[in-house]
Short mmCIF file of C-alpha atoms and ligand atoms in Angstrom, two decimals:
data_model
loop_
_atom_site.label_atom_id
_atom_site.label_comp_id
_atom_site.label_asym_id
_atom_site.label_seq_id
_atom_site.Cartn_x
_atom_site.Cartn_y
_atom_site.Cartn_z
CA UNK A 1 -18.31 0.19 17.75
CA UNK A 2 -15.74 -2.70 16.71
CA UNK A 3 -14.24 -1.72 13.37
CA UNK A 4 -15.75 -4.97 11.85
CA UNK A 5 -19.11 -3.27 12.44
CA UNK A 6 -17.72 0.18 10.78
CA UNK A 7 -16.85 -1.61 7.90
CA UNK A 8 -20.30 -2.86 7.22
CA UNK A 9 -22.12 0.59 8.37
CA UNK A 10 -19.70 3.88 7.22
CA UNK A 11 -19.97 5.78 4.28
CA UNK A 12 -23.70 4.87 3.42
CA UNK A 13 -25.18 8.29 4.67
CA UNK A 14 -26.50 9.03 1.26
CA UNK A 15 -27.96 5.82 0.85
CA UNK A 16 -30.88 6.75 3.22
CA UNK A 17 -31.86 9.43 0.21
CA UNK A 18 -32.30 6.59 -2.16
CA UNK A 19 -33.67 3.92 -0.05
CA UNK A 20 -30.80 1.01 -0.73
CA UNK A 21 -28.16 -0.40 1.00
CA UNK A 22 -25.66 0.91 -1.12
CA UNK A 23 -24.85 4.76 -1.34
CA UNK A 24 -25.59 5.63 -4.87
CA UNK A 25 -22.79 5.97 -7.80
CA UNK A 26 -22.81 10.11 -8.52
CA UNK A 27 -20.76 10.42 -11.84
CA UNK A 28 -20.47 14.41 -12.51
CA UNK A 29 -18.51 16.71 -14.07
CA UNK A 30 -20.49 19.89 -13.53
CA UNK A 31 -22.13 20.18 -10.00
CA UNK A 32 -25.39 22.73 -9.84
CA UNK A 33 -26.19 24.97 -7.38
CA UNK A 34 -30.20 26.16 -7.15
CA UNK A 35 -28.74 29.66 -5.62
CA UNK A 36 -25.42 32.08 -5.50
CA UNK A 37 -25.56 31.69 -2.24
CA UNK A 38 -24.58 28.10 -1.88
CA UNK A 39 -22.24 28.11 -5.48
CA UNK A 40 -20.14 30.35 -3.08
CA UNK A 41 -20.56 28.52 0.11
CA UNK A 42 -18.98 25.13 -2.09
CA UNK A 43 -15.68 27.31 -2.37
CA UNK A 44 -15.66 28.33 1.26
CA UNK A 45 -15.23 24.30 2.41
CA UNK A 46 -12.21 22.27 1.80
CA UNK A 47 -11.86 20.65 -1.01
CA UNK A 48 -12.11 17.33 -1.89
CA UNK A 49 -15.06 17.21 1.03
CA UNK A 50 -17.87 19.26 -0.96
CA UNK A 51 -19.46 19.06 -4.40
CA UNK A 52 -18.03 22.45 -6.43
CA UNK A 53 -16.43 20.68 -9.32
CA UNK A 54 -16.71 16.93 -10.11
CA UNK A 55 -12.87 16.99 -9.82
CA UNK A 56 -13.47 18.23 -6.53
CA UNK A 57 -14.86 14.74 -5.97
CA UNK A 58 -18.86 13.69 -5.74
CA UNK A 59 -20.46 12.34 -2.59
CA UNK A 60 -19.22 9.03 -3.63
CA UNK A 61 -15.97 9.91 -3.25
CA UNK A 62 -16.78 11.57 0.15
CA UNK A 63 -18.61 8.82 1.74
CA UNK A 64 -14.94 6.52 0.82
CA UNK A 65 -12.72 8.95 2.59
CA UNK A 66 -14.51 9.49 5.78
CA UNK A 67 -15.29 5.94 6.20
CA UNK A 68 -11.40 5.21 5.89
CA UNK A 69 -10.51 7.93 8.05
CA UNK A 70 -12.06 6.38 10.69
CA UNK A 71 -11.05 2.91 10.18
CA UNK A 72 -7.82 4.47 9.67
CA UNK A 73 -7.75 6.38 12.80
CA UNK A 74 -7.47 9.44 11.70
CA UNK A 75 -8.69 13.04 11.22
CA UNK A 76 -9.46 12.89 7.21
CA UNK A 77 -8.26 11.14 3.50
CA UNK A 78 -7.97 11.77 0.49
CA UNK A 79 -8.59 9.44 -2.40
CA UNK A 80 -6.25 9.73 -5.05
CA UNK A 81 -6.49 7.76 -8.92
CA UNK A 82 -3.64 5.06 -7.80
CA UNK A 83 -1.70 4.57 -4.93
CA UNK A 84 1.64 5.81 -7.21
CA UNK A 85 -0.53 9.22 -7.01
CA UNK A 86 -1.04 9.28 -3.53
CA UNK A 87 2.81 8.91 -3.30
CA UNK A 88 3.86 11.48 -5.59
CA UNK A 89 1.60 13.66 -4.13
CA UNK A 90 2.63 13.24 -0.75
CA UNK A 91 6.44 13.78 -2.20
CA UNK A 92 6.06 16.09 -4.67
CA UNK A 93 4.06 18.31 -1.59
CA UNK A 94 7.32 18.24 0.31
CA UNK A 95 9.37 18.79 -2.45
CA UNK A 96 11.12 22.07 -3.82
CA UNK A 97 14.60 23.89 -4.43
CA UNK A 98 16.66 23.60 -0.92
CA UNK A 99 15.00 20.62 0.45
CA UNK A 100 15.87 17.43 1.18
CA UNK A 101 13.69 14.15 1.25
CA UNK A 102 14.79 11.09 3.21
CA UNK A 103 13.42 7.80 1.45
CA UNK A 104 13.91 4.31 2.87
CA UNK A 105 15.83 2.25 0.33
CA UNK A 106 13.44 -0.52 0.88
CA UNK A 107 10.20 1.16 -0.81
CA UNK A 108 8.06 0.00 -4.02
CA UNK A 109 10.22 0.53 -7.25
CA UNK A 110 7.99 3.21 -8.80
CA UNK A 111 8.51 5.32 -5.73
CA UNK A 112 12.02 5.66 -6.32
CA UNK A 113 12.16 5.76 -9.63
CA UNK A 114 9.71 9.03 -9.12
CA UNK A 115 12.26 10.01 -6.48
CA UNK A 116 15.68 9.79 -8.29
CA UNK A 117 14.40 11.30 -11.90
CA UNK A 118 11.34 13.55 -10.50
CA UNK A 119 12.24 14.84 -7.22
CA UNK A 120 15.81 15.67 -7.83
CA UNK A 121 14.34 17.63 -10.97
CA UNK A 122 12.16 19.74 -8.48
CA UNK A 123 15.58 20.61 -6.84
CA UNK A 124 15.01 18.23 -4.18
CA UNK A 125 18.08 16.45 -2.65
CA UNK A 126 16.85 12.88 -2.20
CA UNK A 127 19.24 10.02 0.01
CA UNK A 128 18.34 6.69 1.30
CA UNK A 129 18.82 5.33 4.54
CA UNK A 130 18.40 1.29 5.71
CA UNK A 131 17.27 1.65 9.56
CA UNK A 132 16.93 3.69 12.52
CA UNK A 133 19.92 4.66 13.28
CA UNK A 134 21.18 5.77 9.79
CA UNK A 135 17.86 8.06 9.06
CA UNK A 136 18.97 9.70 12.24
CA UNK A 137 22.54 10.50 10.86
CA UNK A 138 21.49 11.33 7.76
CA UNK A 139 18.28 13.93 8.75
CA UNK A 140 18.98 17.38 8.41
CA UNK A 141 18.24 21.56 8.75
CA UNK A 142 16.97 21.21 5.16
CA UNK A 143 15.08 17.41 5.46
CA UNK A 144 11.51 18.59 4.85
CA UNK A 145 9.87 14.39 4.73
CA UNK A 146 11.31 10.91 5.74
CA UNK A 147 9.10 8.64 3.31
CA UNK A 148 9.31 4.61 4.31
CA UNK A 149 7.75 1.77 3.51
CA UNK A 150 7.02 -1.44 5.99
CA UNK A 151 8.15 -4.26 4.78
CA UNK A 152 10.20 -3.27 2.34
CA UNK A 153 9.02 -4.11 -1.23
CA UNK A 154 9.43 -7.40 -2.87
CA UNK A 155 12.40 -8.52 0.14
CA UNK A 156 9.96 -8.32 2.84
CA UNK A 157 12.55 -6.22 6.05
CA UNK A 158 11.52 -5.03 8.77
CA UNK A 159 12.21 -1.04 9.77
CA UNK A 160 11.88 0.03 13.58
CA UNK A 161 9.29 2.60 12.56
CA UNK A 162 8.85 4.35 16.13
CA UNK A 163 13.23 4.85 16.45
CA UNK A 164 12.47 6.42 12.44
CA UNK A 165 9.25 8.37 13.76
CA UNK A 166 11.32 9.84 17.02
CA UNK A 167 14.33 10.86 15.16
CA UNK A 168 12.47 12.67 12.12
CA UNK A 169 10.01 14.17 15.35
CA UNK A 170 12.63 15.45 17.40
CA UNK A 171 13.32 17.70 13.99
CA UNK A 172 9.59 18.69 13.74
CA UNK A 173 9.44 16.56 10.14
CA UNK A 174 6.96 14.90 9.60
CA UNK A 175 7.17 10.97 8.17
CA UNK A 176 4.97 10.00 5.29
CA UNK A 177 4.59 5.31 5.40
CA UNK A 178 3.48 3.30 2.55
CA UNK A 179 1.10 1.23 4.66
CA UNK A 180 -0.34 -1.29 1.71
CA UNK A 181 1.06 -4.28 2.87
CA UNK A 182 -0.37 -4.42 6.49
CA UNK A 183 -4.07 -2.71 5.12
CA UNK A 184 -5.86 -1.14 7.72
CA UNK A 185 -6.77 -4.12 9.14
CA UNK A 186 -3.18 -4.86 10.49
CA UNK A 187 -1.60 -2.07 10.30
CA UNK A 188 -2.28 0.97 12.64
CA UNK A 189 0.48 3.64 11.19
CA UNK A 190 -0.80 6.78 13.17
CA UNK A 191 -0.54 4.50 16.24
CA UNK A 192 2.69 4.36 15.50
CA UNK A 193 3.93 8.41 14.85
CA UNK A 194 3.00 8.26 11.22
CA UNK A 195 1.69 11.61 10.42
CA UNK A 196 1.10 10.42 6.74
CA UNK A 197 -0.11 7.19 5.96
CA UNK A 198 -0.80 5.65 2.27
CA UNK A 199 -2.62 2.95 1.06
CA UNK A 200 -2.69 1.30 -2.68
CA UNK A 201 -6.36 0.75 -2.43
CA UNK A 202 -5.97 -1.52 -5.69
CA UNK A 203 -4.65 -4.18 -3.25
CA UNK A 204 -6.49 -5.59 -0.57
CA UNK A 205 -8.75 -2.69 0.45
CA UNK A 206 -10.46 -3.29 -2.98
CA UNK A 207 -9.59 -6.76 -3.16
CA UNK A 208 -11.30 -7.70 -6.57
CA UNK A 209 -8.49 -6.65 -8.93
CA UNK A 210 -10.47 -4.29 -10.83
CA UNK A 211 -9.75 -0.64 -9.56
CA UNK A 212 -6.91 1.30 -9.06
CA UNK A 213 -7.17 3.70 -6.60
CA UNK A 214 -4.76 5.21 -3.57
CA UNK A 215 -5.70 6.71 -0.33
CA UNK A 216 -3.60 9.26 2.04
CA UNK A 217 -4.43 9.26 6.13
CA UNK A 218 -3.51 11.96 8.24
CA UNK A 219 -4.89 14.83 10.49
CA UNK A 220 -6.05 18.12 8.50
CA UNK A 221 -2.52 19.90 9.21
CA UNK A 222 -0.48 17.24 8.04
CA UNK A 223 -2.65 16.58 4.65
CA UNK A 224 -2.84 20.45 3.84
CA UNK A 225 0.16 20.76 1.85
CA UNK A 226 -0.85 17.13 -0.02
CA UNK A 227 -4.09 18.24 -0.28
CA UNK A 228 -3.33 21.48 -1.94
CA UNK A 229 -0.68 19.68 -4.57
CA UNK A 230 -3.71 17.12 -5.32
CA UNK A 231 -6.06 19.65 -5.95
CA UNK A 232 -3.36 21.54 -8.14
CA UNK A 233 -2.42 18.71 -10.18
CA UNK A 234 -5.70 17.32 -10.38
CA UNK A 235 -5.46 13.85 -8.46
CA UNK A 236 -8.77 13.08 -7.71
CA UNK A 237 -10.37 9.81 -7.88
CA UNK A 238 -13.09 8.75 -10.01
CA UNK A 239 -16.60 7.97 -8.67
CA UNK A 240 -16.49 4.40 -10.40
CA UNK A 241 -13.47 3.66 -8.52
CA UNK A 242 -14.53 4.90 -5.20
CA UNK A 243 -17.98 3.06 -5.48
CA UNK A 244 -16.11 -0.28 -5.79
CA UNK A 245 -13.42 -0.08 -3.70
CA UNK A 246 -16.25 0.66 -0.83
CA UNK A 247 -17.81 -2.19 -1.97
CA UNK A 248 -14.81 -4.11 -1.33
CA UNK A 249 -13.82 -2.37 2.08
CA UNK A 250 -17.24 -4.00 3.43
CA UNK A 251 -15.75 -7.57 3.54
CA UNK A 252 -12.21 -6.40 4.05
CA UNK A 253 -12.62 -8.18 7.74
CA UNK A 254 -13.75 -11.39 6.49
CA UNK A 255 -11.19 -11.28 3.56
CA UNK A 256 -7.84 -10.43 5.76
CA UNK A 257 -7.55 -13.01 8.07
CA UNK A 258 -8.42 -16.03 5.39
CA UNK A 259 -5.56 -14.44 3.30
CA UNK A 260 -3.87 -14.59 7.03
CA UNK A 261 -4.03 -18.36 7.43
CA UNK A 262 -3.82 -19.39 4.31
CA UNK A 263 -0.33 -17.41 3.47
CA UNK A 264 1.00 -18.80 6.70
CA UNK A 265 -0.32 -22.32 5.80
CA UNK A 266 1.34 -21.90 1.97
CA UNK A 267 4.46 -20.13 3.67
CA UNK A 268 5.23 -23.37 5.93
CA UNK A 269 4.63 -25.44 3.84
CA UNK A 270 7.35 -23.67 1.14
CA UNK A 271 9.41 -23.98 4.72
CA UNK A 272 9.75 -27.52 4.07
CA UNK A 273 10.21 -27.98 0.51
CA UNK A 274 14.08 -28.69 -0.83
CA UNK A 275 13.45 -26.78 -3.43
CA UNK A 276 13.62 -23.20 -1.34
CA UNK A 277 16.75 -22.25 0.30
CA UNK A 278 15.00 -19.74 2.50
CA UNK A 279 11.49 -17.60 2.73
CA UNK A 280 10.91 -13.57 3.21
CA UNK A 281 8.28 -13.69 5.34
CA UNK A 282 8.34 -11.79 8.67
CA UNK A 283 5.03 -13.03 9.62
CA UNK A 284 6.90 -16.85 10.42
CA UNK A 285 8.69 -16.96 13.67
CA UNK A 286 12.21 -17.63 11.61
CA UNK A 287 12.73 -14.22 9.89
CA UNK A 288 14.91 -12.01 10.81
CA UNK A 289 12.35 -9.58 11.05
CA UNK A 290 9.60 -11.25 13.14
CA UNK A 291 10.05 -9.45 16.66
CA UNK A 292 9.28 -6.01 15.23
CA UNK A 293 6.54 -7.35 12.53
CA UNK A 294 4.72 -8.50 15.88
CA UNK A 295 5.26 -4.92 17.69
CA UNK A 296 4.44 -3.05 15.20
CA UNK A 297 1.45 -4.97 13.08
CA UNK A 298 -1.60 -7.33 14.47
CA UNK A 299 -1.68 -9.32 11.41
CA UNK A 300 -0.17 -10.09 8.08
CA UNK A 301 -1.78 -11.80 4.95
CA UNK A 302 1.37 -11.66 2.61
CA UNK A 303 2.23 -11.39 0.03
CA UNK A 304 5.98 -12.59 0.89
CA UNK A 305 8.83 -14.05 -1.21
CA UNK A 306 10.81 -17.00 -1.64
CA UNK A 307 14.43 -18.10 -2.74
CA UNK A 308 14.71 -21.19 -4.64
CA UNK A 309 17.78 -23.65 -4.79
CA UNK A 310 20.51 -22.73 -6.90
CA UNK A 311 18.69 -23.46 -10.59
CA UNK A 312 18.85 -22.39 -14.20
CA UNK A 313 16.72 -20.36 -16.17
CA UNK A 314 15.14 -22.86 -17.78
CA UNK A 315 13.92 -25.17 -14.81
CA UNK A 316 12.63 -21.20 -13.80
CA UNK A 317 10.91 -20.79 -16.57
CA UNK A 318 8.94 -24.29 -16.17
CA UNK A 319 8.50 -23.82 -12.60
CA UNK A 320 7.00 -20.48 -13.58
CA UNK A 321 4.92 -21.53 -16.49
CA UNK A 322 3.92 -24.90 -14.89
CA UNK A 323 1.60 -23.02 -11.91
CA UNK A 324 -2.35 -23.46 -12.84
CA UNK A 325 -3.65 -21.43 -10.17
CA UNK A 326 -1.49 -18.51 -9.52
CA UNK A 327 -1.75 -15.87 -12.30
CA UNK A 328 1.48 -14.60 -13.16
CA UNK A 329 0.97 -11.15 -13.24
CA UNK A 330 2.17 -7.69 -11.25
CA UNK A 331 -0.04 -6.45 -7.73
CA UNK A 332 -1.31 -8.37 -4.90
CA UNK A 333 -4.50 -8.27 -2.43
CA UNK A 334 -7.33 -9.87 -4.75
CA UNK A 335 -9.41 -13.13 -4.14
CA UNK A 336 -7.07 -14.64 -7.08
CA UNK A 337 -3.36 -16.15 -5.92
CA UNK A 338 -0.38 -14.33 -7.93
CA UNK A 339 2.91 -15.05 -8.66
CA UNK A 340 5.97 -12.97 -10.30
CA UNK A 341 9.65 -13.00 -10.51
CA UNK A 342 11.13 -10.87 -7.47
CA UNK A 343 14.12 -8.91 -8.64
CA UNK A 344 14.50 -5.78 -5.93
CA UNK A 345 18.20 -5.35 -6.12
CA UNK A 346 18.16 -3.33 -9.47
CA UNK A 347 15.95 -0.85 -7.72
CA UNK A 348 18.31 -0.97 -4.05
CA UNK A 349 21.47 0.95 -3.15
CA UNK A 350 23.58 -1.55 -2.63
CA UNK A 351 23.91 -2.76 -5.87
CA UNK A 352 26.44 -5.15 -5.26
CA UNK A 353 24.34 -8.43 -3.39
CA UNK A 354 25.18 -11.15 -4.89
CA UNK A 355 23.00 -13.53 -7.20
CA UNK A 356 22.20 -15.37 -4.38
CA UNK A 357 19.59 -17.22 -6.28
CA UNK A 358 16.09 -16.55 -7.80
CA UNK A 359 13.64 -14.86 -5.68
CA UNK A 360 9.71 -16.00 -5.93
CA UNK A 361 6.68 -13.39 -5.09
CA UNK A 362 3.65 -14.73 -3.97
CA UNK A 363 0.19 -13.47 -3.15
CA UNK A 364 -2.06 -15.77 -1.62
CA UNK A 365 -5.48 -15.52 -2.71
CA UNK A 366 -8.82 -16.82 -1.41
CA UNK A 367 -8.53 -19.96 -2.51
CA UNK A 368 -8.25 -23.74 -0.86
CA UNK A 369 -4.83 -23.45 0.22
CA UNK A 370 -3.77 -27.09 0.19
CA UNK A 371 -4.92 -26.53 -3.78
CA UNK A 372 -2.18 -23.33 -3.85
CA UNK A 373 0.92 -26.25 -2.21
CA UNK A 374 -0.41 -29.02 -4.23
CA UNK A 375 0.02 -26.22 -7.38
CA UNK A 376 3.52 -25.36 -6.41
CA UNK A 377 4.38 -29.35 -5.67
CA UNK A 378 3.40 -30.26 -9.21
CA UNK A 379 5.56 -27.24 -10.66
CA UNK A 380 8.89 -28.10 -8.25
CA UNK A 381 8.36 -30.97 -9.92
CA UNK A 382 8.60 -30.05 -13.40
CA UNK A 383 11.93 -28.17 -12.60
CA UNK A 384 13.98 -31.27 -12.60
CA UNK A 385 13.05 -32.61 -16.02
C1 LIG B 1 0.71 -1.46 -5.83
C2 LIG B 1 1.47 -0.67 -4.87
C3 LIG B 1 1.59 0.71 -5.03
C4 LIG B 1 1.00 1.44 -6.21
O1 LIG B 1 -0.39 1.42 -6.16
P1 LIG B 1 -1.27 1.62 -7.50
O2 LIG B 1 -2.64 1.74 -6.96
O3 LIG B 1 -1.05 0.39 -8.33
O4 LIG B 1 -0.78 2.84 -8.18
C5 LIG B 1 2.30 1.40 -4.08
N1 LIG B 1 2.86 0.79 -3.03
C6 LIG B 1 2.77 -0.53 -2.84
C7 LIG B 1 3.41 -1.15 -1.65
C8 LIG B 1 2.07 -1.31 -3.75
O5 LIG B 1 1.98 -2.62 -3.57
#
């Protein structure tokens, strides 16, 4: 079947019990058993895939992770409470005295911050590498995960993720990809040599800006370690959150490619306007990075930045404040269009880029877009005065 059709028809097997479209919403804590027998048979399956303890998960959470394994492409998943603890979970698994973790210096600022004052606290040596060729230099005896992140967060570069996947694979480690940005829908990471794949299922998986929720990809072998750490540490995912974000996964193909056309459409149009001095975008065909964004995703709905003229912070600050229809507010991926304030080289290695002007984050939403330009026209306006 075409994954548009697996979208609409996975993870409803225990709807049939209760005659609905919908598989029903099982909040529990305690989880009964009518005999010994099948108490012990719970603890004899994996966990997170059978009822034993609600923070085991319920069959709402099971239903989620087996319908985005397999639009996903792979073996199993795991749903996690955010997509931070899907990372840290996936780190902190790989993680101990000895080993070393190989991060791309490109990845969402949370994840480093958890690797430079969590990681290195676990004994883990942690370094960060900017492409291909310097994760091969820098993999070692001890390197026990290479974690990335494509594009990288809030500056929008590409990373040759197959010449990252060969050199960690030729040293039997595995890699470990923040996949949010392309979603399932454009983004096939085990395709690619992931062995671990992540999404932030707040973004566009949900889509409706009320869940937070993360979800790990992999086969069984590569999850085990993760999966043991989540069940240690208590990760799980709540019912309520799994119910809507499957909700939302149903009209993820309808949702992606509007968000498609109308971030190109907003992104062009930004192309034109003196008021940017250049856009972070690898989806248009004059980034930098657009040759590998087409080998290595089928699609991209944004969000991407831009960098404004030369200006001061006041004419920011009115350009900011004068926007009606983006929301200025932190995360991407819902039906509503969102702007904030890029500033990524606090949380990069090279520390010493200069000010080369103010960058702009934008997440293009579901609405009209000639509404979204005629929005930023009005504020570009109010930045002279
Ligand atoms: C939002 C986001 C996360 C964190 O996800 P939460 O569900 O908010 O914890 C991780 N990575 C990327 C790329 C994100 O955009």
């Amino acid at each position: 079947m075409h994954r548009d059709s697996d979208l609409v028809h996975l993870g409803r097997t225990s709807a049939a019990a209760v005659h609905a479209v919908n598989p029903p919403l099982v909040r529990a804590s305690t989880v009964v058993f009518e005999t010994l027998e099948q108490y012990r048979q719970s603890y004899q399956s994996r966990v997170f895939e059978s009822s034993r303890y609600g923070r085991s998960g319920t069959v709402t959470a099971f239903e989620l992770q087996e319908a985005m394994a397999r639009i996903a492409n792979a073996e199993t998943c795991i749903a996690t409470s955010s997509g931070l603890n899907a990372i840290t979970a996936v780190l902190g698994a790989h993680a101990g005295p000895g080993k070393h973790i190989l991060v791309y210096d490109g990845v969402y600022g949370p994840t480093r911050i958890f690797c430079e004052q969590s990681l290195t606290t676990l004994g883990t040596r942690v370094s960060f590498f900017n492409d291909g060729a310097e994760a091969r230099r820098l993999i070692n005896d001890d390197t026990s995960l290479v974690f990335i992140e494509v594009p990288s967060s809030l500056t929008m570069q590409m990373l040759d993720i197959t010449q990252v996947c060969a050199a960690a694979h030729e040293r039997c480690i595995p890699v470990a990809c923040d996949s949010t940005w392309g979603s399932p829908m454009y983004f096939n990471a085990h395709a690619l040599g992931i062995d671990i794949s992540i999404h932030s299922a707040t973004k566009f998986i949900n889509g409706h800006s009320d869940v937070i929720l993360g979800l790990i990809t992999g086969t069984y072998s590569a999850l085990e370690t993760t999966r043991q750490w989540c069940d240690r540490y208590g990760s799980h995912a709540s019912p309520d959150a799994c119910w809507l974000t499957l909700r939302g996964l149903r009209t993820l193909a309808v949702r992606m490619p509007r968000h498609q056309a109308s971030a190109i459409e907003v992104a062009q149009w930004l192309c034109r306007h003196p008021k940017v001095k250049c856009m972070m975008f690898p989806v248009l065909a004059s980034d930098p990075g657009h040759a590998l964004w087409k080998r290595q995703f089928s699609g991209g709905a944004g969000p991407f930045t831009f960098e404004l003229q030369p200006c001061n912070e006041a004419a920011f600050e009115r350009f900011i404040n004068a926007l009606k229809l983006f929301g200025l507010g932190t995360s991407w991926g819902g039906y509503e269009s969102l702007v904030i304030p890029a500033i990524p080289y606090a949380l990069r290695s090279v520390k010493t880029l200069p000010d080369e002007g103010r960058l702009v984050r934008l997440h293009i939403g579901l609405e009209h877009a000639p509404d979204l330009c005629a929005d930023l026209a009005h504020a570009f306006d109010q930045m002279d005065e």
